[in-house]
C-alpha cells in the first residue's frame, strides 16, 4: 500500500473531483449513448468506493484517537483558505455514500435512468455534494456543498416527472430554500461574532468571545441548527419528507436515505467542535433541545410508521425514526453513546436504502396484475389426476385448497426474504445489526460510565429514550409484519414479478454489508467508538487543521496526519 | 445608517415570510426572492458598515479593519446570490410545470374551495 500512501494527501480531494469530472464527462454524450453512460458512471462509482475504502483504511491505521488527513485545495494559509479534512467520521460517511451510491446506481441502470434526461450527471453531482459536505472543514464551503447536493436532489426528485413528483417537489424545494436562507443567516451571525469561517479556528475563538456577544453567538448557532434540523427532518420540520420520498423514484429515494444523515452529520460535527463541555460560557449549548427534539421526532415517526398503509410512506417514516434516534443520541453528547449511534447510523441507512429498492420491486409485482394470462378452462387438464379432494390432515388455505405442492416463485421468495431482513434491521430485532446498534446505545444511555458501578441516576431523558426506542421498534415490527402479510402471505392470483439480476444484486449487497456488520461487530464498534471519542475531544482535529502547511515551491509536502509537536 | 439598513432587512424579511406563507405559487416565489435579498443584505452587513473604506490594500495604510472594509462578506454574498438565483430559477420552472399539470397556481394543486374527495 506504499504507492497509495504516497498519493495520500491528494486522495482527500479525490471523492469530490472524481464525481465532478464524471458528471461533466457524462453531459457530453446524447441520450442515445445510454449504455456507455451507465458503464462510465458505474466505473466512476466503483472507483469512488475504492477511494472511500482506502480512506477508511488509512484513517483507521493511524494510531490513537486523532487521525486526520488535511488537504488545502487552493494552497492558502489555514484560517483563510478552504480546508478539506478527513477523519474517522468523514471517512465512514464517505464509505456509506459510495456503497449506497453504487447500489442505487446499479438498480437504476435496470430502467429508471431512462425516465428522464441527464440522470447520470445529476446522480454524480449529488454524490459530489454529499462527499464535499462530509469532507469540508469550513462553514461556508459546507453551505456550498449542501447547495450542490440539494440542487442535484431537486433534479433527481423530479426525474421522471408526473404530478405527484412536481407537487411534492414544489414543497420540498420551498422548504429547502428556506432552510438554506437560515443556514446563510446562521453563518453570517457566526462570522460576525467570531470573525472566521474555518470550523477549527471558530472552535478556538469561542472561549474568547466576550459575555456581551455570547447571545449573538448562541442566536447564530440556533439559527444554523434550525437549518440542519430541517435537513435532518426533525419534528416538526419534517412534513415535506414522507410525500417527497414516496414520490421520488426508488433509486433516488435510496440515495436520499443518506441525505437526511448529512444534516445529522453537520450537527454532530459542529456541536462537538464548537460546544464541547470545555467551551467556557457555551458548554453543551442546545444539547437538551437536540435530545428532546430527537425524542419528539422519534415519537412522531413511530406513530407515523404505525399509521401508514402505503409502503413507501412507511419507509419514509422509518427514515424519520432513524434520524430521531440519532439526533437524541447525539444530543446526549457522550462518546460511548455516539459510538453506538454511528454503528446504528450505518446499519439503518443501509437497511433503509435497501428497503426503498425492495419496495419498488414489490410495487412492480403488484402492477403486473393485468399481465396474468386468461386461463382457458377448455384446454385445462386436471392437475391431480384422480381426486380433487385433498387427503385428510393436510393444511388448507381459506379456499379449502391444499397448501402442499405449491411452489413459491423464486422472485417472490427473494422479495419476501429481503423484505423480512430489512424489516428486522429497521425495527432493530436480533440477530441483525439494528439490534446491536440499539443495544449499544441503550447500554450507554443507561450506564454512561461503562461497566463501572456508579450511583449516578440516569437522566429522565434517558428513560424516555429507552422507552421510545423500544416502543418504536415494536411499532415498526407491527407495521412491517402487517405490510409483509398483505404483500406476501395473502393469496394472489398474479404472476411472480420478473426481476433482473442487476436489480437484485444491490439489495443483496447492501444486506450483505449489514450481515457483515453483525459478523464483524467488534472491530466496527471499536472504529465507531474511536471516531466518537475523537469527536468529543476535538483538540486533535483542531490542531491538525490549524497546523496544515501550505506547499511552497521546492519543499517536499509534509506527510498528512502526522502531528509533529504532539505532546 | 445602521438603523435604516436594519429596518430594510427587517421589512424585506417580514414581507418575504408573509408571502411564502401565501397559497399561490407566484406569491411564494416572490416571497423567496425577498427573503434572499434580506439574507444577502444581512451577510453584507456582518462585515460592518463603513463608508469610504478601501477594499484593496494600500501601502500607506495599516492593513486592519479600521482602514479597510472586510472583503470576506462580499465574497460570500456573491456566492450566495449565484446559488440563490439558480435555485429560484429552478423553482420558477417547477412552478410553471405545476401550473401546466394541475391547471391552478395553488401550491397544493387544488383550490381550497374545491370540495375534498
XYZ file of C-alpha atoms in Angstrom:
684
model
C 0.000 0.000 0.000
C 3.030 2.254 -0.116
C 2.237 3.666 -3.524
C -1.223 4.574 -2.252
C 0.238 6.238 0.817
C 2.336 8.370 -1.491
C -0.888 9.652 -3.034
C -2.350 10.319 0.356
C -2.898 13.994 0.901
C -4.315 14.249 -2.602
C -6.691 11.362 -2.164
C -8.608 13.527 0.311
C -9.836 15.689 -2.537
C -10.481 12.748 -4.885
C -14.021 11.978 -3.595
C -15.031 15.462 -4.746
C -13.101 15.699 -8.000
C -13.986 12.241 -9.288
C -17.782 12.773 -9.340
C -17.335 16.313 -10.617
C -15.329 15.234 -13.649
C -17.573 12.247 -14.242
C -20.644 14.477 -14.169
C -19.049 16.859 -16.655
C -17.999 13.986 -18.889
C -21.464 12.448 -18.808
C -23.031 15.685 -20.019
C -21.455 15.358 -23.468
C -22.895 12.155 -24.946
C -26.507 12.306 -26.057
C -29.274 10.200 -24.639
C -28.640 7.516 -27.265
C -25.332 6.572 -25.679
C -27.110 5.237 -22.637
C -25.094 2.076 -22.214
C -21.804 3.927 -22.431
C -23.009 6.463 -19.888
C -24.113 3.748 -17.483
C -20.788 1.984 -17.806
C -18.794 5.175 -17.198
C -20.989 6.046 -14.237
C -20.664 2.571 -12.733
C -16.895 2.619 -13.163
C -16.710 6.013 -11.506
C -18.814 4.776 -8.586
C -16.590 1.712 -8.225
C -13.510 3.904 -8.181
C -15.194 6.133 -5.603
C -15.882 3.078 -3.457
C -12.227 2.057 -3.710
C -11.108 5.542 -2.677
C -13.512 5.567 0.256
C -12.323 2.134 1.400
C -8.748 3.309 1.203
C -9.523 6.467 3.178
C -11.190 4.408 5.904
C -8.214 2.054 5.907
C -5.730 4.939 6.043
C -7.548 6.763 8.809
C -8.031 3.620 10.831
C -4.370 2.628 10.564
C -3.270 5.839 12.262
C -2.777 5.172 15.901
C -4.618 6.838 18.696
C -7.685 8.976 18.645
C -6.634 11.707 16.273
C -6.149 10.545 12.721
C -6.795 13.334 10.318
C -5.744 13.927 6.751
C -5.837 17.590 5.801
C -5.827 18.999 2.289
C -5.609 22.655 1.303
C -7.255 22.842 -2.133
C -6.044 26.273 -3.189
C -2.878 26.263 -1.106
C -3.931 29.141 1.100
C -2.886 29.542 4.678
C -5.249 27.783 7.039
C -7.829 30.066 8.569
C -8.222 31.977 5.304
C -8.467 29.337 2.606
C -10.716 26.345 2.115
C -9.717 23.264 4.079
C -10.732 19.677 3.499
C -10.200 17.253 6.337
C -10.858 13.544 6.585
C -11.156 11.921 9.982
C -12.797 8.665 11.077
C -16.313 10.070 10.918
C -15.844 11.649 7.485
C -14.253 8.505 6.092
C -17.122 6.423 7.452
C -19.708 8.705 5.891
C -17.834 8.672 2.570
C -17.868 4.893 2.624
C -21.608 4.836 3.316
C -22.231 7.299 0.495
C -20.251 5.290 -2.006
C -21.860 1.968 -1.055
C -25.364 3.383 -1.298
C -24.467 5.376 -4.412
C -23.138 2.305 -6.192
C -26.140 0.244 -5.115
C -28.789 2.697 -6.208
C -26.954 3.385 -9.459
C -26.898 -0.324 -10.289
C -30.574 -0.521 -9.533
C -31.402 2.482 -11.670
C -29.378 1.210 -14.636
C -32.004 -1.524 -14.955
C -34.517 1.018 -16.192
C -35.106 4.044 -14.021
C -32.339 6.077 -15.661
C -34.437 6.096 -18.846
C -37.268 8.025 -17.215
C -35.702 11.399 -17.942
C -32.639 13.155 -19.267
C -29.298 13.733 -17.558
C -29.941 11.260 -14.791
C -26.308 10.158 -14.665
C -24.869 13.673 -14.443
C -27.299 14.659 -11.704
C -26.506 11.473 -9.845
C -22.783 12.192 -9.887
C -23.339 15.798 -8.844
C -25.376 14.591 -5.908
C -22.516 12.303 -4.897
C -20.128 15.225 -5.221
C -22.263 17.373 -2.940
C -22.551 14.596 -0.373
C -18.831 13.829 -0.383
C -17.930 17.507 -0.215
C -20.226 18.115 2.737
C -18.577 15.244 4.597
C -15.059 16.427 3.837
C -15.125 20.167 4.273
C -13.785 21.834 7.390
C -15.124 25.247 6.531
C -18.580 26.564 7.281
C -19.298 28.446 4.079
C -17.921 25.635 1.976
C -20.315 23.372 3.824
C -23.128 25.617 2.602
C -21.860 25.435 -0.970
C -21.687 21.652 -0.917
C -25.111 21.482 0.702
C -26.456 23.528 -2.173
C -24.760 21.350 -4.793
C -26.245 18.305 -3.132
C -29.702 19.875 -2.843
C -29.795 21.257 -6.372
C -28.908 17.839 -7.738
C -31.528 16.307 -5.457
C -34.211 18.642 -6.845
C -33.367 17.376 -10.306
C -33.360 13.768 -9.157
C -36.620 14.133 -7.246
C -38.311 15.432 -10.402
C -36.693 12.727 -12.510
C -39.470 11.060 -14.439
C -41.896 13.961 -13.813
C -45.557 13.302 -13.153
C -47.900 15.332 -10.995
C -47.122 13.803 -7.549
C -43.425 14.430 -8.077
C -43.945 18.006 -9.197
C -46.244 18.757 -6.265
C -44.014 17.271 -3.597
C -41.021 18.798 -5.394
C -42.634 22.216 -5.047
C -42.925 21.764 -1.293
C -39.514 20.145 -0.969
C -37.742 22.953 -2.837
C -39.535 25.703 -0.906
C -38.671 24.037 2.374
C -35.047 23.568 1.441
C -34.681 27.099 0.080
C -35.984 28.472 3.373
C -33.584 26.215 5.263
C -30.738 27.440 3.062
C -31.555 31.050 3.894
C -31.500 30.179 7.588
C -28.190 28.413 7.021
C -26.756 31.590 5.475
C -28.118 33.737 8.306
C -26.508 31.445 10.851
C -23.173 31.513 9.043
C -23.302 35.304 8.808
C -24.044 35.648 12.521
C -21.267 33.262 13.481
C -18.862 35.050 11.170
C -19.879 38.394 12.630
C -19.178 37.163 16.160
C -16.072 35.054 15.653
C -14.558 36.653 12.557
C -13.739 33.316 10.964
C -15.414 30.632 8.899
C -12.968 27.813 9.481
C -14.648 25.446 11.924
C -11.463 24.585 13.798
C -10.496 28.242 14.054
C -14.006 29.070 15.218
C -13.726 26.446 17.957
C -10.584 28.215 19.167
C -12.318 31.598 19.125
C -15.434 30.530 21.040
C -13.923 30.778 24.560
C -12.552 34.248 23.750
C -15.911 35.788 22.919
C -16.943 38.459 25.432
C -20.025 37.727 27.506
C -21.953 40.515 25.775
C -21.628 38.850 22.369
C -22.483 35.385 23.604
C -26.164 35.973 22.912
C -25.357 36.650 19.267
C -23.202 33.537 19.077
C -25.965 31.418 20.514
C -28.545 33.004 18.227
C -26.358 32.239 15.216
C -25.793 28.669 16.342
C -29.507 28.219 16.963
C -30.454 29.558 13.529
C -27.872 27.260 11.977
C -29.254 24.344 13.958
C -32.767 25.007 12.672
C -31.408 24.773 9.131
C -29.627 21.492 9.887
C -32.613 20.086 11.727
C -34.803 20.847 8.730
C -32.426 18.836 6.544
C -32.192 16.100 9.149
C -36.016 16.041 9.178
C -36.551 16.647 12.866
C -40.087 17.149 14.092
C -41.898 19.499 13.322
C -39.788 20.423 10.301
C -40.273 17.098 8.542
C -43.708 17.387 6.943
C -42.169 17.537 3.472
C -40.263 14.297 3.851
C -42.713 11.377 3.618
C -44.516 12.681 0.488
C -41.254 13.694 -1.198
C -39.531 10.383 -0.512
C -42.654 8.489 -1.538
C -42.879 10.445 -4.795
C -39.237 10.190 -5.869
C -38.249 7.240 -7.987
C -36.931 4.458 -5.728
C -33.198 4.511 -6.520
C -33.286 8.238 -5.831
C -35.104 7.698 -2.534
C -32.421 5.182 -1.653
C -29.789 7.832 -2.255
C -31.886 10.312 -0.266
C -31.701 7.906 2.687
C -28.191 9.195 3.253
C -29.167 12.809 2.632
C -31.023 13.225 5.915
C -27.844 11.935 7.530
C -25.936 14.930 6.160
C -27.902 17.246 8.426
C -27.181 14.931 11.361
C -23.515 14.778 10.395
C -23.297 18.580 10.299
C -24.924 18.876 13.722
C -22.637 16.248 15.204
C -19.528 17.781 13.679
C -20.301 21.399 14.586
C -21.723 20.828 18.039
C -18.915 18.600 19.221
C -16.421 21.064 17.800
C -17.928 24.382 18.890
C -19.723 23.471 22.088
C -17.785 20.761 23.936
C -18.113 20.660 27.740
C -14.860 22.627 27.888
C -16.222 25.621 25.951
C -16.394 28.234 28.677
C -19.747 30.004 28.729
C -21.221 27.921 25.923
C -20.645 24.399 27.177
C -23.046 21.933 25.559
C -25.189 24.728 24.180
C -28.516 23.389 22.974
C -27.884 19.752 23.752
C -31.132 19.498 25.711
C -33.015 20.754 22.672
C -31.317 18.161 20.492
C -32.212 15.369 22.920
C -35.864 16.341 23.294
C -36.193 17.269 19.620
C -34.828 13.869 18.683
C -37.172 12.137 21.089
C -40.141 14.108 19.715
C -39.143 13.106 16.180
C -38.855 9.513 17.285
C -42.282 9.552 18.896
C -43.927 11.276 15.955
C -42.267 8.948 13.460
C -43.305 5.834 15.391
C -46.924 6.919 15.211
C -46.431 7.660 11.511
C -44.956 4.197 10.972
C -47.910 2.599 12.682
C -50.417 4.715 10.770
C -49.073 4.447 7.238
C -50.599 1.927 4.897
C -48.765 2.992 1.753
C -45.491 1.103 1.652
C -43.246 3.949 0.513
C -44.694 6.224 3.152
C -43.943 3.559 5.728
C -40.318 3.602 4.632
C -40.340 7.425 4.681
C -41.436 7.391 8.303
C -38.781 4.782 9.066
C -36.234 7.320 7.805
C -37.644 9.686 10.419
C -37.356 7.025 13.135
C -33.704 6.595 12.327
C -32.938 10.306 12.292
C -34.884 10.917 15.516
C -32.957 8.187 17.308
C -29.643 9.528 16.066
C -30.487 13.119 16.944
C -31.394 12.208 20.505
C -28.253 10.075 20.821
C -26.031 12.893 19.553
C -27.724 15.325 21.918
C -26.603 13.371 24.967
C -23.067 14.268 23.938
C -21.487 11.181 25.365
C -18.810 9.360 23.436
C -19.936 5.789 24.170
C -23.449 6.696 23.082
C -22.229 8.470 19.971
C -20.143 5.422 19.054
C -23.212 3.195 19.258
C -25.230 5.751 17.348
C -22.685 5.775 14.494
C -22.969 1.988 14.273
C -26.752 2.325 14.232
C -26.438 5.007 11.545
C -24.556 2.611 9.261
C -26.975 -0.235 9.733
C -30.162 1.829 9.492
C -29.049 3.843 6.458
C -28.096 0.723 4.522
C -31.299 -1.023 5.548
C -33.457 1.928 4.518
C -31.725 2.249 1.163
C -32.217 -1.464 0.523
C -35.811 -1.204 1.696
C -36.573 1.571 -0.803
C -35.290 -0.686 -3.585
C -37.264 -3.691 -2.332
C -40.355 -1.502 -2.136
C -40.037 -0.665 -5.801
C -39.887 -4.323 -6.761
C -42.919 -5.109 -4.582
C -44.849 -2.253 -6.133
C -43.964 -3.553 -9.572
C -45.133 -7.038 -8.675
C -48.485 -5.520 -7.746
C -48.711 -3.749 -11.052
C -48.245 -6.899 -13.096
C -51.738 -7.939 -12.141
C -53.259 -7.321 -15.537
C -50.434 -9.170 -17.250
C -51.664 -12.525 -15.937
C -52.889 -14.560 -18.924
C -56.522 -15.551 -19.068
C -56.984 -19.122 -18.056
C -58.522 -21.243 -20.708
C -60.699 -23.784 -18.953
C -61.376 -25.864 -22.029
C -57.771 -26.868 -22.508
C -57.087 -27.352 -18.885
C -56.005 -30.731 -17.762
C -56.584 -31.982 -14.314
C -53.635 -31.065 -12.205
C -54.206 -34.040 -9.950
C -55.465 -36.958 -11.970
C -57.819 -38.672 -9.587
C -59.342 -36.815 -6.722
C -59.599 -33.102 -6.210
C -60.395 -33.599 -2.570
C -57.254 -33.312 -0.517
C -56.488 -36.152 1.869
C -57.263 -35.608 5.497
C -54.962 -33.747 7.878
C -53.498 -31.578 5.123
C -53.080 -27.900 5.680
C -55.866 -25.972 3.920
C -55.986 -22.319 2.982
C -59.178 -20.283 3.153
C -60.433 -21.532 -0.206
C -60.163 -25.109 1.040
C -57.293 -25.791 -1.321
C -54.397 -27.892 -0.223
C -51.297 -25.900 0.523
C -48.990 -28.727 -0.324
C -47.085 -28.714 -3.539
C -47.495 -25.026 -4.271
C -44.065 -23.711 -5.064
C -43.244 -20.161 -4.112
C -41.748 -18.479 -7.146
C -38.086 -17.642 -6.674
C -38.704 -13.947 -7.248
C -41.362 -13.778 -4.534
C -39.154 -15.783 -2.193
C -36.292 -13.362 -2.795
C -38.506 -10.324 -2.255
C -40.026 -11.809 0.880
C -36.673 -12.715 2.343
C -35.128 -9.329 1.660
C -38.213 -7.532 2.937
C -38.036 -9.561 6.128
C -34.347 -8.836 6.601
C -34.916 -5.121 6.031
C -37.808 -5.154 8.493
C -35.625 -6.869 11.095
C -32.904 -4.296 10.524
C -35.187 -1.282 10.644
C -37.154 -2.372 13.673
C -33.966 -3.423 15.441
C -34.670 -7.048 16.186
C -31.989 -9.663 16.689
C -29.995 -11.122 15.035
C -29.439 -8.213 12.651
C -27.216 -5.185 13.137
C -30.062 -2.814 14.016
C -30.413 -4.701 17.288
C -26.705 -4.420 18.101
C -26.758 -0.681 17.426
C -29.797 -0.142 19.619
C -28.424 -2.388 22.374
C -25.126 -0.493 22.452
C -26.933 2.840 22.506
C -29.312 1.844 25.277
C -26.486 0.395 27.368
C -24.585 3.638 27.006
C -27.597 5.800 27.743
C -28.361 3.987 30.984
C -24.804 3.471 32.111
C -22.646 6.267 30.754
C -19.687 5.284 32.908
C -19.293 1.940 31.201
C -19.243 -1.190 33.318
C -18.107 0.637 36.430
C -20.710 0.596 39.159
C -21.875 4.124 39.818
C -24.529 5.692 41.936
C -25.341 8.174 39.205
C -29.036 8.053 38.377
C -29.733 8.245 34.642
C -31.403 11.435 33.476
C -35.130 11.415 32.861
C -34.401 11.869 29.154
C -32.512 8.585 29.272
C -35.596 6.720 30.493
C -37.750 8.405 27.861
C -35.249 7.426 25.214
C -35.179 3.842 26.438
C -38.963 3.650 26.297
C -39.267 5.347 22.918
C -36.554 3.278 21.232
C -38.191 0.064 22.381
C -41.720 1.211 21.574
C -40.669 2.450 18.144
C -39.124 -0.952 17.467
C -42.400 -2.595 18.460
C -44.431 -0.274 16.254
C -42.100 -0.867 13.316
C -42.420 -4.618 13.870
C -46.209 -4.411 13.900
C -46.339 -2.233 10.831
C -43.834 -4.230 8.811
C -45.476 -7.538 9.720
C -48.794 -6.106 8.583
C -47.303 -4.983 5.293
C -45.471 -8.282 4.861
C -48.634 -10.303 5.451
C -50.515 -8.168 2.968
C -47.898 -8.468 0.251
C -46.519 -11.943 0.697
C -48.942 -14.110 2.641
C -52.291 -13.061 1.267
C -53.212 -15.265 -1.707
C -52.651 -13.571 -5.037
C -53.681 -14.640 -8.484
C -50.839 -12.894 -10.151
C -47.700 -13.951 -11.844
C -44.441 -13.551 -9.999
C -42.624 -10.367 -11.000
C -39.679 -10.602 -13.310
C -36.582 -9.438 -11.502
C -33.300 -8.741 -13.168
C -30.002 -9.702 -11.630
C -28.780 -6.127 -11.722
C -31.777 -5.122 -9.604
C -31.354 -7.843 -7.025
C -27.605 -7.507 -6.734
C -27.560 -4.101 -4.956
C -30.199 -5.268 -2.471
C -28.211 -8.410 -1.757
C -25.002 -6.388 -1.464
C -26.445 -3.862 0.995
C -27.978 -6.573 3.131
C -24.711 -8.485 2.961
C -22.903 -5.424 4.318
C -25.422 -5.381 7.181
C -24.726 -9.071 7.859
C -21.032 -8.249 7.750
C -21.710 -5.546 10.338
C -23.096 -8.250 12.601
C -20.288 -10.674 11.970
C -17.583 -8.063 12.409
C -19.433 -6.057 15.046
C -16.490 -5.779 17.376
C -13.958 -4.118 15.040
C -16.670 -1.885 13.592
C -17.766 -0.818 17.057
C -14.160 -0.177 18.002
C -13.832 2.038 14.929
C -17.024 3.993 15.659
C -16.022 4.300 19.287
C -12.680 5.815 18.291
C -14.484 8.116 15.885
C -16.832 9.220 18.661
C -14.003 9.752 21.111
C -12.159 11.892 18.568
C -15.341 13.901 18.080
C -15.882 14.528 21.749
C -12.275 15.508 22.270
C -11.754 17.753 19.274
C -8.301 19.026 20.257
C -6.536 16.755 17.769
C -8.856 17.798 14.973
C -8.329 21.484 15.702
C -4.586 21.053 15.983
C -4.255 19.086 12.752
C -6.381 21.523 10.773
C -4.664 24.590 12.154
C -1.195 23.089 11.675
C -1.699 22.306 7.992
C 1.108 23.851 5.984
C 0.826 25.340 2.543
C 3.010 23.837 -0.142
C 5.926 26.054 -1.038
C 7.929 25.663 -4.190
C 10.916 23.371 -3.768
C 9.670 21.992 -0.476
C 8.551 18.465 -0.045
C 4.994 18.031 1.098
C 4.762 17.131 4.783
C 3.080 13.807 5.342
C -0.547 14.493 6.157
C -1.883 13.452 9.518
C 1.461 13.245 11.246
C 1.244 15.527 14.189
C 4.674 16.884 14.843
C 4.950 18.631 18.156
C 2.252 16.453 19.619
C 2.747 16.493 23.372
C -27.314 54.228 8.706
C -27.348 51.052 10.801
C -30.972 51.680 11.713
C -32.051 52.186 8.099
C -30.251 49.062 6.910
C -31.634 47.030 9.787
C -35.159 48.258 9.060
C -34.759 47.489 5.377
C -33.641 43.960 6.169
C -36.495 43.562 8.639
C -39.133 44.782 6.199
C -37.792 42.547 3.410
C -37.671 39.518 5.698
C -41.144 40.158 7.117
C -42.765 40.645 3.709
C -40.909 37.649 2.365
C -42.076 35.442 5.224
C -45.663 36.570 4.810
C -45.581 35.945 1.061
C -44.023 32.493 1.464
C -46.965 31.505 3.644
C -49.482 32.506 0.934
C -51.234 29.752 -1.022
C -50.352 30.886 -4.575
C -47.073 29.692 -6.007
C -46.298 33.052 -7.616
C -46.535 34.766 -4.236
C -44.274 32.103 -2.790
C -41.587 32.687 -5.388
C -41.703 36.462 -4.837
C -41.506 35.829 -1.100
C -38.474 33.615 -1.555
C -36.771 36.317 -3.620
C -37.469 38.949 -0.974
C -36.144 36.644 1.716
C -32.990 36.044 -0.278
C -32.471 39.819 -0.612
C -32.881 40.170 3.130
C -30.387 37.385 3.796
C -27.858 38.757 1.309
C -28.069 42.228 2.818
C -27.641 40.690 6.234
C -24.470 38.862 5.205
C -23.199 42.080 3.681
C -23.757 43.942 6.920
C -21.887 41.401 9.051
C -18.668 42.857 7.657
C -19.726 46.047 9.491
C -20.959 49.118 7.659
C -18.328 51.601 6.603
C -18.168 54.443 4.095
C -15.173 55.383 2.002
C -13.013 52.493 3.092
C -10.797 50.655 0.663
C -11.286 47.036 -0.295
C -7.777 46.927 -1.787
C -4.690 47.129 0.418
C -2.830 50.438 0.006
C 0.825 50.597 1.079
C 0.424 53.756 3.210
C -2.363 52.392 5.384
C -2.002 49.826 8.141
C -3.916 46.750 6.977
C -6.586 46.334 9.615
C -10.345 46.678 9.626
C -10.111 50.317 10.767
C -8.954 51.264 7.314
C -10.489 48.644 5.086
C -13.830 47.027 4.528
C -13.981 43.353 5.296
C -13.806 41.674 1.871
C -14.993 38.251 3.015
C -18.732 39.016 3.366
C -18.679 40.472 -0.139
C -17.212 37.264 -1.481
C -19.776 35.252 0.473
C -22.651 37.385 -0.792
C -21.514 36.822 -4.348
C -21.671 33.057 -3.901
C -24.958 33.267 -2.056
C -26.517 35.422 -4.789
C -25.466 32.991 -7.519
C -26.791 29.982 -5.631
C -29.981 31.803 -4.658
C -30.644 32.843 -8.259
C -30.081 29.347 -9.563
C -32.409 27.714 -7.087
C -35.085 30.376 -7.502
C -34.926 29.914 -11.278
C -35.350 26.179 -10.783
C -38.323 26.855 -8.525
C -39.826 29.096 -11.214
C -39.571 26.305 -13.793
C -41.207 23.916 -11.391
C -43.947 26.447 -10.716
C -44.718 26.613 -14.428
C -44.701 22.826 -14.658
C -47.076 22.576 -11.708
C -49.323 25.203 -13.268
C -49.408 23.265 -16.503
C -50.027 19.899 -14.854
C -52.674 20.927 -12.368
C -54.302 23.869 -14.115
C -54.159 26.013 -10.999
C -51.466 28.035 -9.311
C -52.300 26.828 -5.826
C -49.241 25.279 -4.172
C -51.168 22.086 -3.414
C -52.546 21.900 -6.917
C -56.150 22.348 -5.852
C -58.067 25.349 -4.610
C -59.436 25.495 -1.126
C -62.977 25.996 -2.399
C -62.969 22.668 -4.155
C -64.625 20.005 -2.044
C -62.303 17.340 -0.765
C -62.972 13.915 -2.184
